[in-house]
Structures are given as structure tokens and as C-alpha cells.
Coordinates of C-alpha atoms in Angstrom, one line a residue:
X21 CA 13.0 -16.6 16.6
X22 CA 13.6 -17.1 12.8
X23 CA 11.3 -15.6 10.2
X24 CA 10.1 -18.2 7.8
X25 CA 10.9 -17.6 4.2
X26 CA 8.5 -16.6 1.6
X27 CA 6.6 -19.4 -0.2
X28 CA 7.9 -19.6 -3.7
X29 CA 4.2 -19.9 -4.7
X30 CA 3.9 -16.4 -3.7
X31 CA 5.9 -15.0 -6.8
X32 CA 3.4 -15.5 -9.4
X33 CA 0.7 -14.0 -7.2
X34 CA 2.4 -10.9 -6.5
X35 CA 3.2 -10.3 -10.0
X36 CA -0.6 -10.5 -10.9
X37 CA -1.0 -8.1 -8.0
X38 CA 1.5 -5.8 -9.2
X39 CA -0.2 -5.8 -12.9
X40 CA -3.6 -5.1 -11.6
X41 CA -2.5 -2.3 -9.4
X42 CA -0.4 -0.6 -12.0
X43 CA -3.3 -0.7 -14.3
X44 CA -5.8 0.6 -12.0
X45 CA -3.2 3.4 -11.1
X46 CA -3.3 4.8 -14.5
X47 CA -7.0 4.7 -14.3
X48 CA -7.6 6.3 -11.1
X49 CA -5.0 9.2 -11.5
X50 CA -6.4 10.1 -14.8
X51 CA -10.1 10.6 -13.1
X52 CA -8.4 12.3 -10.1
X53 CA -7.0 15.0 -12.3
X54 CA -9.9 15.2 -14.3
X55 CA -12.3 15.8 -11.2
X56 CA -9.9 17.4 -8.8
X57 CA -10.2 14.8 -6.1
X58 CA -7.2 14.6 -3.5
X59 CA -8.7 11.3 -2.2
X60 CA -8.3 9.8 -5.5
X61 CA -4.8 11.3 -5.8
X62 CA -3.9 9.8 -2.6
X63 CA -5.3 6.2 -3.5
X64 CA -3.8 6.5 -7.1
X65 CA -0.6 7.0 -5.3
X66 CA -1.4 3.9 -3.2
X67 CA -1.8 1.9 -6.3
X68 CA 1.4 2.8 -7.7
X69 CA 3.2 2.1 -4.3
X70 CA 1.4 -1.4 -4.2
X71 CA 3.0 -2.0 -7.8
X72 CA 6.3 -1.2 -6.7
X73 CA 6.0 -3.2 -3.4
X74 CA 4.9 -6.3 -5.0
X75 CA 7.6 -6.0 -7.8
X76 CA 10.1 -5.5 -5.0
X77 CA 8.7 -8.7 -3.2
X78 CA 8.7 -10.5 -6.6
X79 CA 12.3 -10.0 -7.0
X80 CA 13.1 -10.5 -3.0
X81 CA 11.8 -14.1 -2.8
X82 CA 14.5 -16.5 -2.1
X83 CA 17.0 -13.9 -0.8
X84 CA 18.3 -14.5 2.9
X85 CA 16.7 -13.5 6.2
X86 CA 19.0 -10.4 6.3
X87 CA 18.5 -9.0 3.0
X88 CA 14.6 -9.6 3.4
X89 CA 14.9 -7.5 6.4
X90 CA 16.9 -4.7 4.5
X91 CA 14.1 -4.9 1.9
X92 CA 11.2 -4.6 4.4
X93 CA 13.1 -1.5 5.7
X94 CA 13.1 0.3 2.2
X95 CA 9.3 -0.7 2.0
X96 CA 8.3 0.8 5.0
X97 CA 10.0 4.0 3.6
X98 CA 8.0 3.5 0.2
X99 CA 4.6 3.4 2.3
X100 CA 5.5 6.8 3.5
X101 CA 5.7 8.6 0.4
X102 CA 2.0 8.7 -0.5
X103 CA 1.4 10.2 2.7
X104 CA 4.0 12.9 2.3
X105 CA 2.6 13.5 -1.5
X106 CA -0.9 13.7 -0.2
X107 CA 0.0 16.2 2.4
X108 CA 1.5 18.2 -0.1
X109 CA -1.5 18.0 -2.6
X110 CA -3.9 18.9 0.4
X111 CA -2.1 22.4 0.9
X112 CA -2.5 23.1 -2.4
X113 CA -6.2 22.1 -2.5
X114 CA -7.0 24.4 0.5
X115 CA -6.2 27.6 -1.9
X116 CA -9.3 26.5 -4.0
X117 CA -11.6 24.3 -1.9
X118 CA -13.4 23.1 -5.1
X119 CA -15.6 19.9 -4.6
X120 CA -14.7 17.0 -6.9
X121 CA -17.6 15.5 -9.2
X122 CA -19.4 13.2 -6.7
X123 CA -20.5 10.4 -9.5
X124 CA -17.1 9.8 -11.0
X125 CA -15.6 10.0 -7.3
X126 CA -17.9 7.3 -6.1
X127 CA -17.7 5.1 -9.1
X128 CA -13.8 5.1 -9.2
X129 CA -13.9 4.5 -5.6
X130 CA -16.3 1.4 -6.2
X131 CA -13.7 0.2 -9.0
X132 CA -10.7 0.7 -6.7
X133 CA -12.6 -1.7 -4.0
X134 CA -13.2 -4.4 -6.3
X135 CA -9.4 -4.3 -7.4
X136 CA -8.0 -4.2 -3.8
X137 CA -10.4 -7.0 -2.6
X138 CA -9.2 -9.0 -5.5
X139 CA -5.5 -8.5 -4.5
X140 CA -6.3 -9.1 -1.0
X141 CA -7.9 -12.4 -1.4
X142 CA -5.1 -13.4 -3.8
X143 CA -2.6 -12.7 -0.9
X144 CA -4.7 -13.5 1.9
X145 CA -3.2 -17.3 2.3
X146 CA 0.5 -16.0 2.1
X147 CA 0.1 -13.4 5.0
X148 CA 1.1 -15.4 7.8
X149 CA 4.2 -16.6 6.3
X150 CA 7.5 -14.7 5.0
X151 CA 8.0 -12.0 7.5
X152 CA 7.9 -8.4 6.5
X153 CA 7.7 -8.9 2.5
X154 CA 4.5 -10.9 2.6
X155 CA 3.1 -8.6 5.3
X156 CA 3.6 -5.8 3.1
X157 CA 2.0 -7.0 0.3
X158 CA -1.1 -8.2 2.5
X159 CA -1.2 -4.9 4.6
X160 CA -1.2 -2.7 1.5
X161 CA -4.1 -4.5 -0.3
X162 CA -6.0 -4.7 2.9
X163 CA -5.8 -1.1 4.2
X164 CA -6.3 0.1 0.4
X165 CA -9.7 -1.6 0.5
X166 CA -10.5 0.3 3.6
X167 CA -9.3 3.6 2.2
X168 CA -11.7 2.9 -1.0
X169 CA -14.8 2.5 1.4
X170 CA -13.8 6.1 2.8
X171 CA -13.5 7.4 -0.8
X172 CA -17.1 6.0 -1.7
X173 CA -18.4 7.7 1.7
X174 CA -16.6 10.8 0.6
X175 CA -18.3 10.6 -2.9
X176 CA -21.9 10.2 -1.4
X177 CA -21.2 12.9 1.1
X178 CA -20.1 15.3 -1.5
X179 CA -23.3 14.6 -3.6
X180 CA -25.4 15.6 -0.5
X181 CA -23.2 18.9 0.6
X182 CA -21.4 20.2 -2.6
X183 CA -18.6 20.6 -0.2
X184 CA -14.7 19.8 -0.3
X185 CA -14.4 18.7 3.0
X186 CA -15.4 15.0 2.4
X187 CA -12.6 14.5 -0.1
X188 CA -10.3 16.2 2.1
X189 CA -11.1 14.0 5.1
X190 CA -11.0 10.9 3.2
X191 CA -7.4 11.9 1.7
X192 CA -6.1 12.6 5.3
X193 CA -7.4 9.1 6.5
X194 CA -5.5 7.5 3.5
X195 CA -2.5 9.1 4.5
X196 CA -2.7 8.3 8.2
X197 CA -3.4 4.5 7.2
X198 CA -0.4 4.4 5.1
X199 CA 1.7 5.8 7.8
X200 CA 0.4 3.3 10.2
X201 CA 1.3 0.3 7.8
X202 CA 4.8 1.7 7.4
X203 CA 5.2 1.2 11.1
X204 CA 3.9 -2.3 11.1
X205 CA 6.2 -3.2 8.5
X206 CA 9.2 -1.9 9.8
X207 CA 8.6 -3.5 13.1
X208 CA 8.3 -6.9 11.1
X209 CA 11.6 -5.9 9.3
X210 CA 13.6 -5.2 12.6
X211 CA 12.2 -8.6 13.8
X212 CA 13.7 -10.2 10.9
X213 CA 17.0 -8.3 11.4
X214 CA 17.5 -9.6 15.0
X215 CA 16.6 -12.9 13.8
X216 CA 19.5 -12.9 11.3
X217 CA 21.7 -11.4 13.9
X218 CA 20.8 -14.1 16.3
X219 CA 21.9 -16.9 13.6
X220 CA 25.5 -18.0 13.0
X221 CA 27.0 -15.8 10.0
X222 CA 27.4 -18.6 7.5
X223 CA 23.6 -19.5 8.0
X224 CA 22.6 -16.1 7.6
X225 CA 24.1 -15.8 4.2
X226 CA 22.5 -19.1 3.0

């Protein structure tokens, strides 16, 4: 079964989404480092990852099915990087177990949610076309919105308990979410690769 080519109209959309993600990465990582929030560190890496993914999609639109499949496999690997980085940061966090400041944590989570919902709405009408590339963009925005809800909940729980555990739990959930998305995108990329292999060689190169 052939995978559809990404809609050329997706190109300016992913460019805008990349810009939004890169801008909020700078904001969120600054707050994360200032208040010592592992969840915000994990989420800021998500924003950087999403900016990279959307820039790669911008470059990949118009490529052959086979090349889109290769790029989809690369994107699946990119999605695993924040999960690995968060795991390392969590190991360091256990040495102090200091809770982050709850108000900046909650407000930054709310801002991140607004950005991700905006990106998800921009990408929503493209999510069913274009195989693994478009799926990567939509899954990243959608999953990050869920992660932001976890960050907001962690901020409220931290205010009530003055414990580091809500932040750690939210960070772990974000890492799992990224790993699951990587698996989904890898499966989609493999489907595109099989579609490319099933087509005549000259058509696959078109």
C-alpha cells in the first residue's frame, strides 16, 4: 500500500511550528534551570526536539517515498533523545531531592500548553496524510500537550506537598510518552519503506 506524499501546504505550517517550538524552548529551559525542575527540563528538550523534527519535515517534503521512510527512522531516533536525557537528569536529581518553585512551574506549564495546542491545531488537518513525516509532527504536538497537563498538575501538587516527587513523576511520564511516540513513528516509517520496496525501482526514485 503506497503512502501519500506530504501536502506542499504543510511546508509553511511546519516552518511556523518549528519557530514557535524553538522560541519556547529558550523560555522553558531558562525557567527549568532557575527553579531546578526536572519536568521542565524534559519538556524543554521536547520543544527543541519538535523544532528539529519540523525543520527536517520542511526539508523532506517532496522527497521520494523511500527517502521519507529513511527520514522517518531518523525522527524516531530523535524522539528517544529527550527520554534518555531526562533519565540522566533524574539520576542527578535524586542526589538532592529539592522541590522546584511551584508557581513558576505551573505558569510555565500553562504557557507550554498554549504553545503546543496552537501547534497541534495548525498540524491537525495534515495528520492523516504524508506518512511518518506528518505523523511525527502531529504526534509531537499532541503528546507535548498531554505532557504539559502533567507539568501543571505537578506544580499544583508541589505547592501542596513541598515535595520533589510530583516533578520527578511528571518527568518520568514525559520520557515514557516520548519513547512511545518513537515506536509509533518507527512503525510508520517501516510501512513507508515496505511500500517503497513494493514499487518498481524507477517509480520509487521519482
